[in-house]
Every structure is written in structure tokens, then in C-alpha cells.
Short mmCIF file of N, CA, C and O in Angstrom, two decimals:
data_model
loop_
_atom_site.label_atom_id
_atom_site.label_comp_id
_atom_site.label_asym_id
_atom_site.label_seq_id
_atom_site.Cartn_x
_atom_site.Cartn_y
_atom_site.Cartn_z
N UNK A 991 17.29 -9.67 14.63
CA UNK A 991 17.17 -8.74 13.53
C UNK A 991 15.93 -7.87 13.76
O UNK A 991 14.84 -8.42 13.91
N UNK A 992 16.06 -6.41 13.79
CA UNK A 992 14.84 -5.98 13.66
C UNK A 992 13.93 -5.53 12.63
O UNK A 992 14.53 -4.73 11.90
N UNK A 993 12.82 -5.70 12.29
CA UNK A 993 12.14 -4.99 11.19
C UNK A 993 11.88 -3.64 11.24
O UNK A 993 11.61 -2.94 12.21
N UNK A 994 12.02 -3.32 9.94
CA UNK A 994 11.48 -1.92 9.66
C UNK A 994 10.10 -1.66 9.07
O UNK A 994 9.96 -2.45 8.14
N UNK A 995 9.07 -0.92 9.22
CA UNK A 995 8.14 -0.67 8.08
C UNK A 995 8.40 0.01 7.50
O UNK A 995 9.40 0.55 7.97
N UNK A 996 8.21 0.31 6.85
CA UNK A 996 7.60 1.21 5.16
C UNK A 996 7.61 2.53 6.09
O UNK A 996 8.50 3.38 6.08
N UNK A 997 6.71 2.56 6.72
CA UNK A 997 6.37 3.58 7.07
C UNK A 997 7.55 4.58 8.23
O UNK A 997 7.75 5.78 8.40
N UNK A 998 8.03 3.51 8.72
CA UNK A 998 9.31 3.76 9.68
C UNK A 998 10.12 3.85 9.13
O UNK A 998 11.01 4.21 9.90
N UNK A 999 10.60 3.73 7.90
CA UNK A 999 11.97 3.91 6.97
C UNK A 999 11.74 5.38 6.50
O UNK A 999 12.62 6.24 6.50
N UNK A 1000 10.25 5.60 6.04
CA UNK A 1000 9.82 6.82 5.41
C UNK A 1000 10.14 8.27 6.64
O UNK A 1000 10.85 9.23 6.34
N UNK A 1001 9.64 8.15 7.62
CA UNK A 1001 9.98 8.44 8.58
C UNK A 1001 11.33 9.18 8.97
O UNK A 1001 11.65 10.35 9.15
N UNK A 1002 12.12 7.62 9.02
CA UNK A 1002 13.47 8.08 9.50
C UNK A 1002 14.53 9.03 8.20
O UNK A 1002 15.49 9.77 8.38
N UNK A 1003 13.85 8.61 6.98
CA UNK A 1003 14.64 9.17 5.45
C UNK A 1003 14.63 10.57 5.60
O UNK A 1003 15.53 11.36 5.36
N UNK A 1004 13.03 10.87 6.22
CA UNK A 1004 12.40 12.51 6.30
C UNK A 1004 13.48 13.46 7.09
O UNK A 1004 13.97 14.53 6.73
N UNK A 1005 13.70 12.59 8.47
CA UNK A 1005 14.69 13.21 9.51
C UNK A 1005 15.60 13.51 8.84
O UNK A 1005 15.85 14.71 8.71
N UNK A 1006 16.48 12.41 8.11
CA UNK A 1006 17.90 12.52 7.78
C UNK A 1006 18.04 13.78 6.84
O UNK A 1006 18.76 14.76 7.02
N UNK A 1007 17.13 13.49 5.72
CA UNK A 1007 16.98 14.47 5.10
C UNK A 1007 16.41 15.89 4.99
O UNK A 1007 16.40 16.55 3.95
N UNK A 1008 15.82 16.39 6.47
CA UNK A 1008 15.63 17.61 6.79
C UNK A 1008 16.64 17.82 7.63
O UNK A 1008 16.79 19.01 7.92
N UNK A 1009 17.43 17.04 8.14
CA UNK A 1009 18.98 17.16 8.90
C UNK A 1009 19.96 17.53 7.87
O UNK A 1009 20.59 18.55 8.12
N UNK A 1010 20.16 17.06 7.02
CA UNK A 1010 20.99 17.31 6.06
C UNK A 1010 20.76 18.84 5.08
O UNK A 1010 21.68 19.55 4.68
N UNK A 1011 19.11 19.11 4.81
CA UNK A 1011 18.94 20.25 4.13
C UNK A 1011 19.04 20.93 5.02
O UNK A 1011 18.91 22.09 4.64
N UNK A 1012 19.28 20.83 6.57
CA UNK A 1012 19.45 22.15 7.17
C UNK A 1012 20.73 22.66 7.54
O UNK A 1012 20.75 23.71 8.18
N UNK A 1013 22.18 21.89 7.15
CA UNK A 1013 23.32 21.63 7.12
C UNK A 1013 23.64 22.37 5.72
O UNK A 1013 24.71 22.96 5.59
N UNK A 1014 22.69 22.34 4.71
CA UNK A 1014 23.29 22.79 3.03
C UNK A 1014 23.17 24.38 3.20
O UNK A 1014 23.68 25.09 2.34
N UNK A 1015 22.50 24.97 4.32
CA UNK A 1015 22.66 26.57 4.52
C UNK A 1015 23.21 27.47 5.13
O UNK A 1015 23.15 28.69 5.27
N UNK A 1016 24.01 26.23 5.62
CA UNK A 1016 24.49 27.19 6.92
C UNK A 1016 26.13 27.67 6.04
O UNK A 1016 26.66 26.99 5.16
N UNK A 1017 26.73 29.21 6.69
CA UNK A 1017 27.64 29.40 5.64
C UNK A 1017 29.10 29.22 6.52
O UNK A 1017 29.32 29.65 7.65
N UNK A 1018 30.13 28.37 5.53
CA UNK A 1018 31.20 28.37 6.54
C UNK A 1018 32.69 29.07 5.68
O UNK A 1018 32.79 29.71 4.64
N UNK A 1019 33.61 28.64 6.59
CA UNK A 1019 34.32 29.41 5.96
C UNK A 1019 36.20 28.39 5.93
O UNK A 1019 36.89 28.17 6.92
N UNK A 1020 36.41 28.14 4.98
CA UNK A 1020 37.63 27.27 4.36
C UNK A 1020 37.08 26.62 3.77
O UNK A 1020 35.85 26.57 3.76
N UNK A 1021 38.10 25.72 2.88
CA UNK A 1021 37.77 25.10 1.68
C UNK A 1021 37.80 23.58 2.10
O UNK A 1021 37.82 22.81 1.14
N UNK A 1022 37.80 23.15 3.05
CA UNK A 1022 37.97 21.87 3.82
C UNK A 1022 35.96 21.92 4.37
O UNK A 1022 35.19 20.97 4.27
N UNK A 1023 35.77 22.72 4.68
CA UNK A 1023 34.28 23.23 4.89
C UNK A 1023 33.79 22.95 3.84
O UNK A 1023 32.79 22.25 3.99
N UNK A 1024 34.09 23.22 2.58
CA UNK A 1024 33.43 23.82 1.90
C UNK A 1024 33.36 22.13 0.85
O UNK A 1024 32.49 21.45 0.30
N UNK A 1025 34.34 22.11 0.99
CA UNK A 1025 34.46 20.15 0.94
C UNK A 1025 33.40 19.34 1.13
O UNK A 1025 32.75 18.62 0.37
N UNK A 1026 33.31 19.62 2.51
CA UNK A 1026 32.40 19.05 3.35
C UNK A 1026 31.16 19.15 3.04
O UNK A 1026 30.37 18.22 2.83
N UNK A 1027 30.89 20.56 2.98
CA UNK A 1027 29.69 20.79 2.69
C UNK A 1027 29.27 20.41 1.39
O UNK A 1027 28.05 20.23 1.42
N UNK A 1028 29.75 20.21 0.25
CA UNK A 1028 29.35 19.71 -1.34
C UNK A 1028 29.31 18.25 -0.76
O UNK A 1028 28.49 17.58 -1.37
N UNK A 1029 29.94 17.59 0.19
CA UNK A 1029 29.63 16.18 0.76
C UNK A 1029 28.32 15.46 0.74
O UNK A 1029 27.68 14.57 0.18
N UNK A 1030 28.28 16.75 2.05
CA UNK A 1030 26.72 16.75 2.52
C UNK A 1030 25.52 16.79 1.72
O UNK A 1030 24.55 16.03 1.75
N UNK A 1031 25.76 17.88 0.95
CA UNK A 1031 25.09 17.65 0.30
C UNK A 1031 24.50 16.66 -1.18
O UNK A 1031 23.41 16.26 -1.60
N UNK A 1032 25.84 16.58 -1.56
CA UNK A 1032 25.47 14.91 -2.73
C UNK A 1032 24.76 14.02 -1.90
O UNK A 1032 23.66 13.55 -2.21
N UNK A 1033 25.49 13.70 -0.59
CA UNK A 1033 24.81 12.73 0.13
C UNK A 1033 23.48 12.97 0.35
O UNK A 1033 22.73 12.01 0.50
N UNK A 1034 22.94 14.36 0.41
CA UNK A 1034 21.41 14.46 0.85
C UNK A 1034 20.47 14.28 -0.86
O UNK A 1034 19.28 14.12 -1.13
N UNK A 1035 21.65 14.41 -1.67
CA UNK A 1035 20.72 14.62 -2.94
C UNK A 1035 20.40 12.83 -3.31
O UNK A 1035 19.60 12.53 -4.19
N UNK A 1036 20.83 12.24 -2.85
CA UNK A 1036 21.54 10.36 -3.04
C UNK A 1036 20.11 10.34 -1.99
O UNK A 1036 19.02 10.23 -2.54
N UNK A 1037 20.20 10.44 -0.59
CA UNK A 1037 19.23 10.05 0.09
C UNK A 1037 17.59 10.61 -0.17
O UNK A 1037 16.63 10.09 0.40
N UNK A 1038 17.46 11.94 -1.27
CA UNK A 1038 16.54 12.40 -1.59
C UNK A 1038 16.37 11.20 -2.50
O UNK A 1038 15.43 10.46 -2.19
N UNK A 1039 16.80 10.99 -3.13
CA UNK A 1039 16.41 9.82 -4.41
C UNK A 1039 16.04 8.73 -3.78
O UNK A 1039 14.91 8.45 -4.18
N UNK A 1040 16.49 7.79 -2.80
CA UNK A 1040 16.20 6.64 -2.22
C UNK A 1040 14.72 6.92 -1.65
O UNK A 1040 13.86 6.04 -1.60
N UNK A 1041 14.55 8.01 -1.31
CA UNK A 1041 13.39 8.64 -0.40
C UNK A 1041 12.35 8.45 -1.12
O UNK A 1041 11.31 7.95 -0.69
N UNK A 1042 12.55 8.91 -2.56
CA UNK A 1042 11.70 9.11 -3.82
C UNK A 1042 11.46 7.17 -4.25
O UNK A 1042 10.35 6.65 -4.24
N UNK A 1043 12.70 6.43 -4.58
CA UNK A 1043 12.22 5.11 -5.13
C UNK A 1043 11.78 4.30 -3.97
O UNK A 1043 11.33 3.17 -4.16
N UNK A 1044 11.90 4.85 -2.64
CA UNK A 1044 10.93 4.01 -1.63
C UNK A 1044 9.30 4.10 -1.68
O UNK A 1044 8.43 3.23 -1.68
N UNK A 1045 9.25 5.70 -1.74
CA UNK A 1045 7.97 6.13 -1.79
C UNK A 1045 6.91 5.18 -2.78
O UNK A 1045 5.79 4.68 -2.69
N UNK A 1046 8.13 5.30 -3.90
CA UNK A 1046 7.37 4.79 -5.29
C UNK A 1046 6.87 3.60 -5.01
O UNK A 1046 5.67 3.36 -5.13
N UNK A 1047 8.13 2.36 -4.45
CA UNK A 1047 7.96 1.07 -4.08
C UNK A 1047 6.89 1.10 -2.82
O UNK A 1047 6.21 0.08 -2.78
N UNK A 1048 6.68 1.77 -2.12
CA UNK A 1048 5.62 1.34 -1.22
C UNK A 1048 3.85 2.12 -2.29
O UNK A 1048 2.75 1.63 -2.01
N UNK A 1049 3.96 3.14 -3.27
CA UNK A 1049 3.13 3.11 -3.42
C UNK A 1049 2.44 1.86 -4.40
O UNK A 1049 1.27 1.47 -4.49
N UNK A 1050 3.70 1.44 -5.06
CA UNK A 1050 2.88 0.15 -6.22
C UNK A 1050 2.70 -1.37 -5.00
O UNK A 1050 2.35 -2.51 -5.32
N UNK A 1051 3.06 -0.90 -3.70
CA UNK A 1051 2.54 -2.35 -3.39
C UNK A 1051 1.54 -2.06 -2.40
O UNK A 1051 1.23 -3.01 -1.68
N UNK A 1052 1.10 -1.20 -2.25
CA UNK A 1052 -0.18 -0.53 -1.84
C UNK A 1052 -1.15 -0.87 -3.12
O UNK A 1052 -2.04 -1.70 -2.89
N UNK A 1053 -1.06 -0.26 -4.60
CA UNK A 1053 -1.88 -0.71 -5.22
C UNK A 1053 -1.84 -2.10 -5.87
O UNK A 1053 -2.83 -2.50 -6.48
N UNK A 1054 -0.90 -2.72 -5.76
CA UNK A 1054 -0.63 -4.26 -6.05
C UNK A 1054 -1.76 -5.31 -5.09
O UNK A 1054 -2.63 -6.09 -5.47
N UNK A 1055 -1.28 -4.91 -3.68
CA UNK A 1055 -2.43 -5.26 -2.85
C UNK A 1055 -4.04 -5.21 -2.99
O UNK A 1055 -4.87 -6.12 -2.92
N UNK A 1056 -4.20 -3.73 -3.21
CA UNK A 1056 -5.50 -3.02 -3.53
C UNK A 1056 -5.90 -4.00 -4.37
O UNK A 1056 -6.81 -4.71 -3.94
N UNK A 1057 -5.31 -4.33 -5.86
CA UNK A 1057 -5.94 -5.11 -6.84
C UNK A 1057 -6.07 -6.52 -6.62
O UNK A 1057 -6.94 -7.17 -7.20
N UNK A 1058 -5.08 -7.11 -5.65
CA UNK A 1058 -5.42 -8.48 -5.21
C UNK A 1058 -6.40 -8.77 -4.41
O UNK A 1058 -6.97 -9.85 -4.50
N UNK A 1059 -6.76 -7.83 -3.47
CA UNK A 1059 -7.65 -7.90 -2.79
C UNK A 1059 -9.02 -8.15 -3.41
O UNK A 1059 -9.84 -9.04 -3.18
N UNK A 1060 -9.04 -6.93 -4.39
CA UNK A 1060 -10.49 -6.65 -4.97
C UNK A 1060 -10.38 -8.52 -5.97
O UNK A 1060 -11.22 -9.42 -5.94
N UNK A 1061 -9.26 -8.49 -6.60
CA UNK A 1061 -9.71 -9.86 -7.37
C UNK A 1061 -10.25 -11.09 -6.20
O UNK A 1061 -11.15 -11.92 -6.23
N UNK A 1062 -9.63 -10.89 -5.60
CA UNK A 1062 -9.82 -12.22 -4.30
C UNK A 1062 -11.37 -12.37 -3.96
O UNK A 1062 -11.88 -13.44 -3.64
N UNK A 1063 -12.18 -10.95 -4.07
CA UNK A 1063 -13.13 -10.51 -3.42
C UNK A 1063 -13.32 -10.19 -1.99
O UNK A 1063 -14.19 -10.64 -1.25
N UNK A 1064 -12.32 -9.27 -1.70
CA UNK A 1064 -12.28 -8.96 -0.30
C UNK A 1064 -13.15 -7.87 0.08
O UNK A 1064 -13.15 -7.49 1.25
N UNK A 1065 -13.91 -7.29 -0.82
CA UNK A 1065 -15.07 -6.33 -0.74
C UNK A 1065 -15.90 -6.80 0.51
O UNK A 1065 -15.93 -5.97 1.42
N UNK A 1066 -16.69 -8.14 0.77
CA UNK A 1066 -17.56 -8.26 1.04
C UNK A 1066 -16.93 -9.38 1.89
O UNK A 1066 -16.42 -10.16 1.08
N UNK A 1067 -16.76 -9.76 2.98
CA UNK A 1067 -16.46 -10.88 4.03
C UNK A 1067 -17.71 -11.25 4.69
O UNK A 1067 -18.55 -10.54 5.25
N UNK A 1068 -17.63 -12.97 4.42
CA UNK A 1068 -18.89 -13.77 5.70
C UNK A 1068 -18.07 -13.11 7.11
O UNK A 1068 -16.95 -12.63 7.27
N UNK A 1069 -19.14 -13.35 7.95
CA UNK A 1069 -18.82 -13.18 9.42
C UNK A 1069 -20.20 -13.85 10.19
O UNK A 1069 -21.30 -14.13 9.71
N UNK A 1070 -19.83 -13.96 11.18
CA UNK A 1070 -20.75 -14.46 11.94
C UNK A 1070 -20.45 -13.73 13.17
O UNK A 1070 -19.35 -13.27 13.46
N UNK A 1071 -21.93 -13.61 14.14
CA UNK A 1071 -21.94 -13.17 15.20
C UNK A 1071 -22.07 -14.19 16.46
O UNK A 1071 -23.23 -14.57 16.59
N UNK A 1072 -21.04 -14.80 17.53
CA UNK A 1072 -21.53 -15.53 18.18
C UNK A 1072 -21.68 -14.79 19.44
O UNK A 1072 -21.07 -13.75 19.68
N UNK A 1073 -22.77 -15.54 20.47
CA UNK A 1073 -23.22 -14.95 22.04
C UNK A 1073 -23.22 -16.26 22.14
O UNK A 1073 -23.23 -17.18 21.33
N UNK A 1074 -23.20 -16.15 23.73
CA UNK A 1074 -23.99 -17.37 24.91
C UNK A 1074 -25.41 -17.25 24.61
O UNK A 1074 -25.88 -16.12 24.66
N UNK A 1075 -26.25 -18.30 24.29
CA UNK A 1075 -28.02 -18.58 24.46
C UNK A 1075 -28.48 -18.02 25.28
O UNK A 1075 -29.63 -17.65 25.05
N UNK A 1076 -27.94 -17.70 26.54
CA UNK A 1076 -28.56 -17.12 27.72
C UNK A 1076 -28.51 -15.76 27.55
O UNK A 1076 -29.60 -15.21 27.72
N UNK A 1077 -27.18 -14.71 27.15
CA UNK A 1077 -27.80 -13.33 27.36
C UNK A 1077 -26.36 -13.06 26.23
O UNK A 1077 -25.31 -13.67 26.02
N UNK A 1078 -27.01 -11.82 25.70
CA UNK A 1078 -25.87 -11.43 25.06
C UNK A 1078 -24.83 -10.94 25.69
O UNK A 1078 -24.82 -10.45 26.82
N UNK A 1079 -23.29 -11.15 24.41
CA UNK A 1079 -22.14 -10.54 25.34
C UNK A 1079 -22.33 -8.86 24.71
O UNK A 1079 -22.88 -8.19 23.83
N UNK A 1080 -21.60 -8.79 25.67
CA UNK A 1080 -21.09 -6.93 25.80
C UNK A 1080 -20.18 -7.01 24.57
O UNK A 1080 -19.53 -8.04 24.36
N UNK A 1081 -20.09 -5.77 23.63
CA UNK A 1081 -19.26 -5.93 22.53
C UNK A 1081 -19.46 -6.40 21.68
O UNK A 1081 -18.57 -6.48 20.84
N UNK A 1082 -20.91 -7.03 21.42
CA UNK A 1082 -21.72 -7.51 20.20
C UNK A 1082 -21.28 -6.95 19.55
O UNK A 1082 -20.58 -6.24 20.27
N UNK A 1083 -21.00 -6.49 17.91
CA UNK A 1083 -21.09 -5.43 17.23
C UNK A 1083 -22.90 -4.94 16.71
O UNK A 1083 -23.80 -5.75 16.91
N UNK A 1084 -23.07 -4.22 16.37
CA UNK A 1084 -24.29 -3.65 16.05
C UNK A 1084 -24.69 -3.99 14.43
O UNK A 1084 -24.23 -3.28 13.54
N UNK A 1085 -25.59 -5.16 14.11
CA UNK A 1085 -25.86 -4.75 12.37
C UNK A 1085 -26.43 -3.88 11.77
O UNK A 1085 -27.63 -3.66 11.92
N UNK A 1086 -25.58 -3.17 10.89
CA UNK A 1086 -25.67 -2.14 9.88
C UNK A 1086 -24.82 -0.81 10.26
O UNK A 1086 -24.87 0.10 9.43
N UNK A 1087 -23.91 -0.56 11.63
CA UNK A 1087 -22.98 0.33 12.30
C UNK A 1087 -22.04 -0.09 12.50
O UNK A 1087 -21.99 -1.16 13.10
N UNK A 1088 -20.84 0.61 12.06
CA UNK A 1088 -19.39 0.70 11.83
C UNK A 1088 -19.03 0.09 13.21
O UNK A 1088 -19.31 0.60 14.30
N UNK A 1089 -18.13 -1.51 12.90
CA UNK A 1089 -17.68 -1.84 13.87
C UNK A 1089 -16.03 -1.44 14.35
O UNK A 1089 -15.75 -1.06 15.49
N UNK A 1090 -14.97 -1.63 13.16
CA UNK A 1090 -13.94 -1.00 13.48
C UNK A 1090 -13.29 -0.02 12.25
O UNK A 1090 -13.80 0.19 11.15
N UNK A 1091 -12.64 0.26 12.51
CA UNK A 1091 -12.05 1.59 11.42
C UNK A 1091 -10.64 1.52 11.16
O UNK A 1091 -10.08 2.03 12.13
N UNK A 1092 -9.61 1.05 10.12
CA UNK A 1092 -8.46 0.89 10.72
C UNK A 1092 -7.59 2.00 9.15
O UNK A 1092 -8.00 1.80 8.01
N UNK A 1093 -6.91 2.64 9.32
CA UNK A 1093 -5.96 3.57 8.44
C UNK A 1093 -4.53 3.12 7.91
O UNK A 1093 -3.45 3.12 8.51
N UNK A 1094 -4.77 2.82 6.86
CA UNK A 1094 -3.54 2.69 5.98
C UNK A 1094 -2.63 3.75 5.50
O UNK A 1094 -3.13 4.64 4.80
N UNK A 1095 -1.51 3.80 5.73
CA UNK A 1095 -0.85 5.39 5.11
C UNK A 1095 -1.43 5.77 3.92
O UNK A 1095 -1.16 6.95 3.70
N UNK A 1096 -2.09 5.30 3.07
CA UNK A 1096 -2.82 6.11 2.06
C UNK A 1096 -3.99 6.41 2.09
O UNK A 1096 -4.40 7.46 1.59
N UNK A 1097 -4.94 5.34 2.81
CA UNK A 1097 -5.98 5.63 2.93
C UNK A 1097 -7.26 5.05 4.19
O UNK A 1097 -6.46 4.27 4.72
N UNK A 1098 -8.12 4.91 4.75
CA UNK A 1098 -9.01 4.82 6.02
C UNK A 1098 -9.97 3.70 5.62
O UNK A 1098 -10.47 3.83 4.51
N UNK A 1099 -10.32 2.65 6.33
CA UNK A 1099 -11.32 1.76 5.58
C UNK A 1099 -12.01 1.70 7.01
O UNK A 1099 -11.47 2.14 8.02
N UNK A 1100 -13.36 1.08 6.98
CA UNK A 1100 -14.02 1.14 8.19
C UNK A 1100 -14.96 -0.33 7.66
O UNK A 1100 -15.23 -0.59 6.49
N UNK A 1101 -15.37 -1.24 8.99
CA UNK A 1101 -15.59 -2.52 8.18
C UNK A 1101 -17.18 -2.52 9.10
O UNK A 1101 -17.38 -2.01 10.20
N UNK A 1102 -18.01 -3.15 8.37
CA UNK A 1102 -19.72 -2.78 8.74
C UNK A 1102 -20.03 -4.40 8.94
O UNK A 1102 -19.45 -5.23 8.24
N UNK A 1103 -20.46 -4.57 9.42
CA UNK A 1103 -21.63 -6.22 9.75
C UNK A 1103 -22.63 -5.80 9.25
O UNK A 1103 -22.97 -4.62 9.37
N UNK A 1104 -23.41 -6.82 8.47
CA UNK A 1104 -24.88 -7.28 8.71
C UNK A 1104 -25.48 -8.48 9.25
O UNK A 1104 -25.33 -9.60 8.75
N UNK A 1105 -26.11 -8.25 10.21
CA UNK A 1105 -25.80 -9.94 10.53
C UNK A 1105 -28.17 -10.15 9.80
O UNK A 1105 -29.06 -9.35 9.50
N UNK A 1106 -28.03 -11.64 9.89
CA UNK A 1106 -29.26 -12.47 9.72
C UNK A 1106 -29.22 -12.29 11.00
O UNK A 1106 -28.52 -11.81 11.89
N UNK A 1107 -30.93 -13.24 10.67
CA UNK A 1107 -31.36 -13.77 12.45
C UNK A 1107 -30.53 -14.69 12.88
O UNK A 1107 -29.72 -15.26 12.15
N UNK A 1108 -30.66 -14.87 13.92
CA UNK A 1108 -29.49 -15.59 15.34
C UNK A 1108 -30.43 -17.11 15.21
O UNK A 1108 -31.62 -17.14 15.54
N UNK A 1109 -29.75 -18.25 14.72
CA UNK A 1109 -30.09 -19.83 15.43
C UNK A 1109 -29.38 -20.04 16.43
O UNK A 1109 -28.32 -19.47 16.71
N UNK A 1110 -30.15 -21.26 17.30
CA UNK A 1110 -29.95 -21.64 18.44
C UNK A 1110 -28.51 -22.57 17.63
O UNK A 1110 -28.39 -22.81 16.43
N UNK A 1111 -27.64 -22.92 18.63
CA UNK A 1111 -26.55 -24.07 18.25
C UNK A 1111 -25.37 -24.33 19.53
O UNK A 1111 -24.20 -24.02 19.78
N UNK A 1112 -26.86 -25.36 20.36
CA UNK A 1112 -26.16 -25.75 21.33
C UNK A 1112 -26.16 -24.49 22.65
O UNK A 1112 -27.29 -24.13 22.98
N UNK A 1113 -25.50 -24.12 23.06
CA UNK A 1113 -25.80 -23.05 24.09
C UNK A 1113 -25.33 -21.62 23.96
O UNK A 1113 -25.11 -20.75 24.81
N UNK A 1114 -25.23 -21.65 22.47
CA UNK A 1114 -24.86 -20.64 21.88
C UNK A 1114 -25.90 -19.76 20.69
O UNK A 1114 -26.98 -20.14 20.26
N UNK A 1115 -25.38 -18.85 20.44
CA UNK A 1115 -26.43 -18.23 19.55
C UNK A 1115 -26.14 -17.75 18.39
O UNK A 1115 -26.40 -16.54 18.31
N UNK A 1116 -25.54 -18.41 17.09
CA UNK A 1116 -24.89 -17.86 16.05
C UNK A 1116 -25.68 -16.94 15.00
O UNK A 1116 -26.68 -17.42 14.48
N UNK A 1117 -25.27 -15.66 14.66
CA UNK A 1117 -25.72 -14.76 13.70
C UNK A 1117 -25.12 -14.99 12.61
O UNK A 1117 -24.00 -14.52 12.83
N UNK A 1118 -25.11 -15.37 11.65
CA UNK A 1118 -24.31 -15.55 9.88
C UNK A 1118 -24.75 -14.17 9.29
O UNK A 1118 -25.87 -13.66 9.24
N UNK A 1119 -23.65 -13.76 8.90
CA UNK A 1119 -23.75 -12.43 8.58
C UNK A 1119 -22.50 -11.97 7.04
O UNK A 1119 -21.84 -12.90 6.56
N UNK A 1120 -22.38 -10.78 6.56
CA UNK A 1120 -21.47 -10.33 6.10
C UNK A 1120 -20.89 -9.43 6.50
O UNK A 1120 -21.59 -8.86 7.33
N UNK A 1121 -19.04 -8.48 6.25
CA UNK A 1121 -18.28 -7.95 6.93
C UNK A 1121 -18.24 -7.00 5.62
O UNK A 1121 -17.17 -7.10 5.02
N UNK A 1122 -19.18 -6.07 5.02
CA UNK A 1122 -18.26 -5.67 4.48
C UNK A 1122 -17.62 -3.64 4.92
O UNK A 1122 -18.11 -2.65 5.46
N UNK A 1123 -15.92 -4.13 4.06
CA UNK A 1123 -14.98 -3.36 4.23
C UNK A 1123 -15.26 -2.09 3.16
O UNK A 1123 -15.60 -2.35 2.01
N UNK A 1124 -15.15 -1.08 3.49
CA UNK A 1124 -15.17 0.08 2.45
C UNK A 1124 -14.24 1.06 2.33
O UNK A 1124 -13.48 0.80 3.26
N UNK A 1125 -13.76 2.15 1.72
CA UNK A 1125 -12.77 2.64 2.11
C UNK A 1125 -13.87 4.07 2.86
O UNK A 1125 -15.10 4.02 2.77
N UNK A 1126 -13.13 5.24 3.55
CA UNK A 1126 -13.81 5.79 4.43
C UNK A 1126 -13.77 7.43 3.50
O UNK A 1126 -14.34 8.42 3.97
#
């Protein structure tokens, strides 16, 4: 079975339905055409609507999320920074500079470290820190 996203359904609705509105202009000629064409077009006015209660449904679970999140307290994430004791790795992230950035169809969040000082633990070097996420 394959999945679809949200975003890939939205997508493919757009095609169909700029395929179809570009089918409602063109002018023909018999009434078997003309058939056809009032077809086409209910059908594009049917797939305009699905287009519309998808939109809707992906926007309330965009903010459904949004509000679970914030209740959960997903504002602010622990994180920790680990290295080898001996030298740091490459790809540390930097505390207090934007480590990654990732875009939601509605909107851009970018997620920041702060880390504490680094204890020794074993041959490693752990930073305890926080992650937090913001929108951009």
C-alpha cells in the first residue's frame, strides 16, 4: 500500500484541477461535447470542494498539533551535547546558534542549543543543555 501526504494529495488535487479548468474553456462543437463538457466540469466543481475540505482538514490538524505540542511543553527540549574526552567531534552544534531549521507547509521552525559546562563521564564529555524550538 502506498502512502500519501497531505501535502502530496494537495499537490496532485491542484494538477487535476488546473487540468480540468483548462478543459472548461476550450469551445467545442455538438451536443455530445457539450455533454461532456458540463461533465467535466461538475466533476472539477466536486474535486474543487474535496480540495477545499482537505485543505481545511490538514489545516485543523496542523493547529490540533500546534496546541498539543505547546500543552506537552515542547517549547523548550533537554538535550545534551556528547564528544570523546580526548578532542571534540566535528558537528558539535554551537551554543546559542541555530542548529537545524526544518519547514512545515505552514510554517519554518529552527531549533537552538544551549548547552552548560561539559563533565567528564568516563571517556566522554557530556554537555546538559536545552533545545529550544521556535517558529522562524
Amino acid at each position: 500500500m502506498t502512502s500519501i501526504t497531505p501535502r502530496g494529495l494537495l499537490a496532485a488535487l491542484l494538477l487535476l484541477a488546473a487540468g480540468c479548468a483548462s478543459e472548461s474553456g476550450a469551445t467545442r462543437g455538438g451536443s455530445s461535447s457539450d455533454a461532456r463538457v458540463q461533465e467535466l466540469e461538475a466533476r472539477n466543481q466536486e474535486l474543487r470542494e474535496e480540495l477545499r475540505r482537505k485543505q481545511a482538514e490538514i489545516e485543523q490538524s496542523f493547529n490540533t498539533t500546534t496546541q498539543a505540542e505547546a500543552s506537552a511543553g515542547l517549547r523548550g527540549l533537554d538535550c545534551a551535547g556528547v564528544t570523546a574526552a580526548s578532542a571534540p567531534a566535528k558537528g558539535m552544534p554551537r551554543s546559542g546558534s541555530v542548529h537545524s531549521q526544518v519547514k512545515l507547509s505552514h510554517r519554518a521552525f529552527q531549533m537552538t542549543p544551549s548547552f552548560s559546562a561539559a563533565r567528564g563521564t568516563g571517556g566522554w564529555k557530556v554537555s546538559p543543555g536545552n533545545c529550544q524550538v521556535t517558529p522562524r
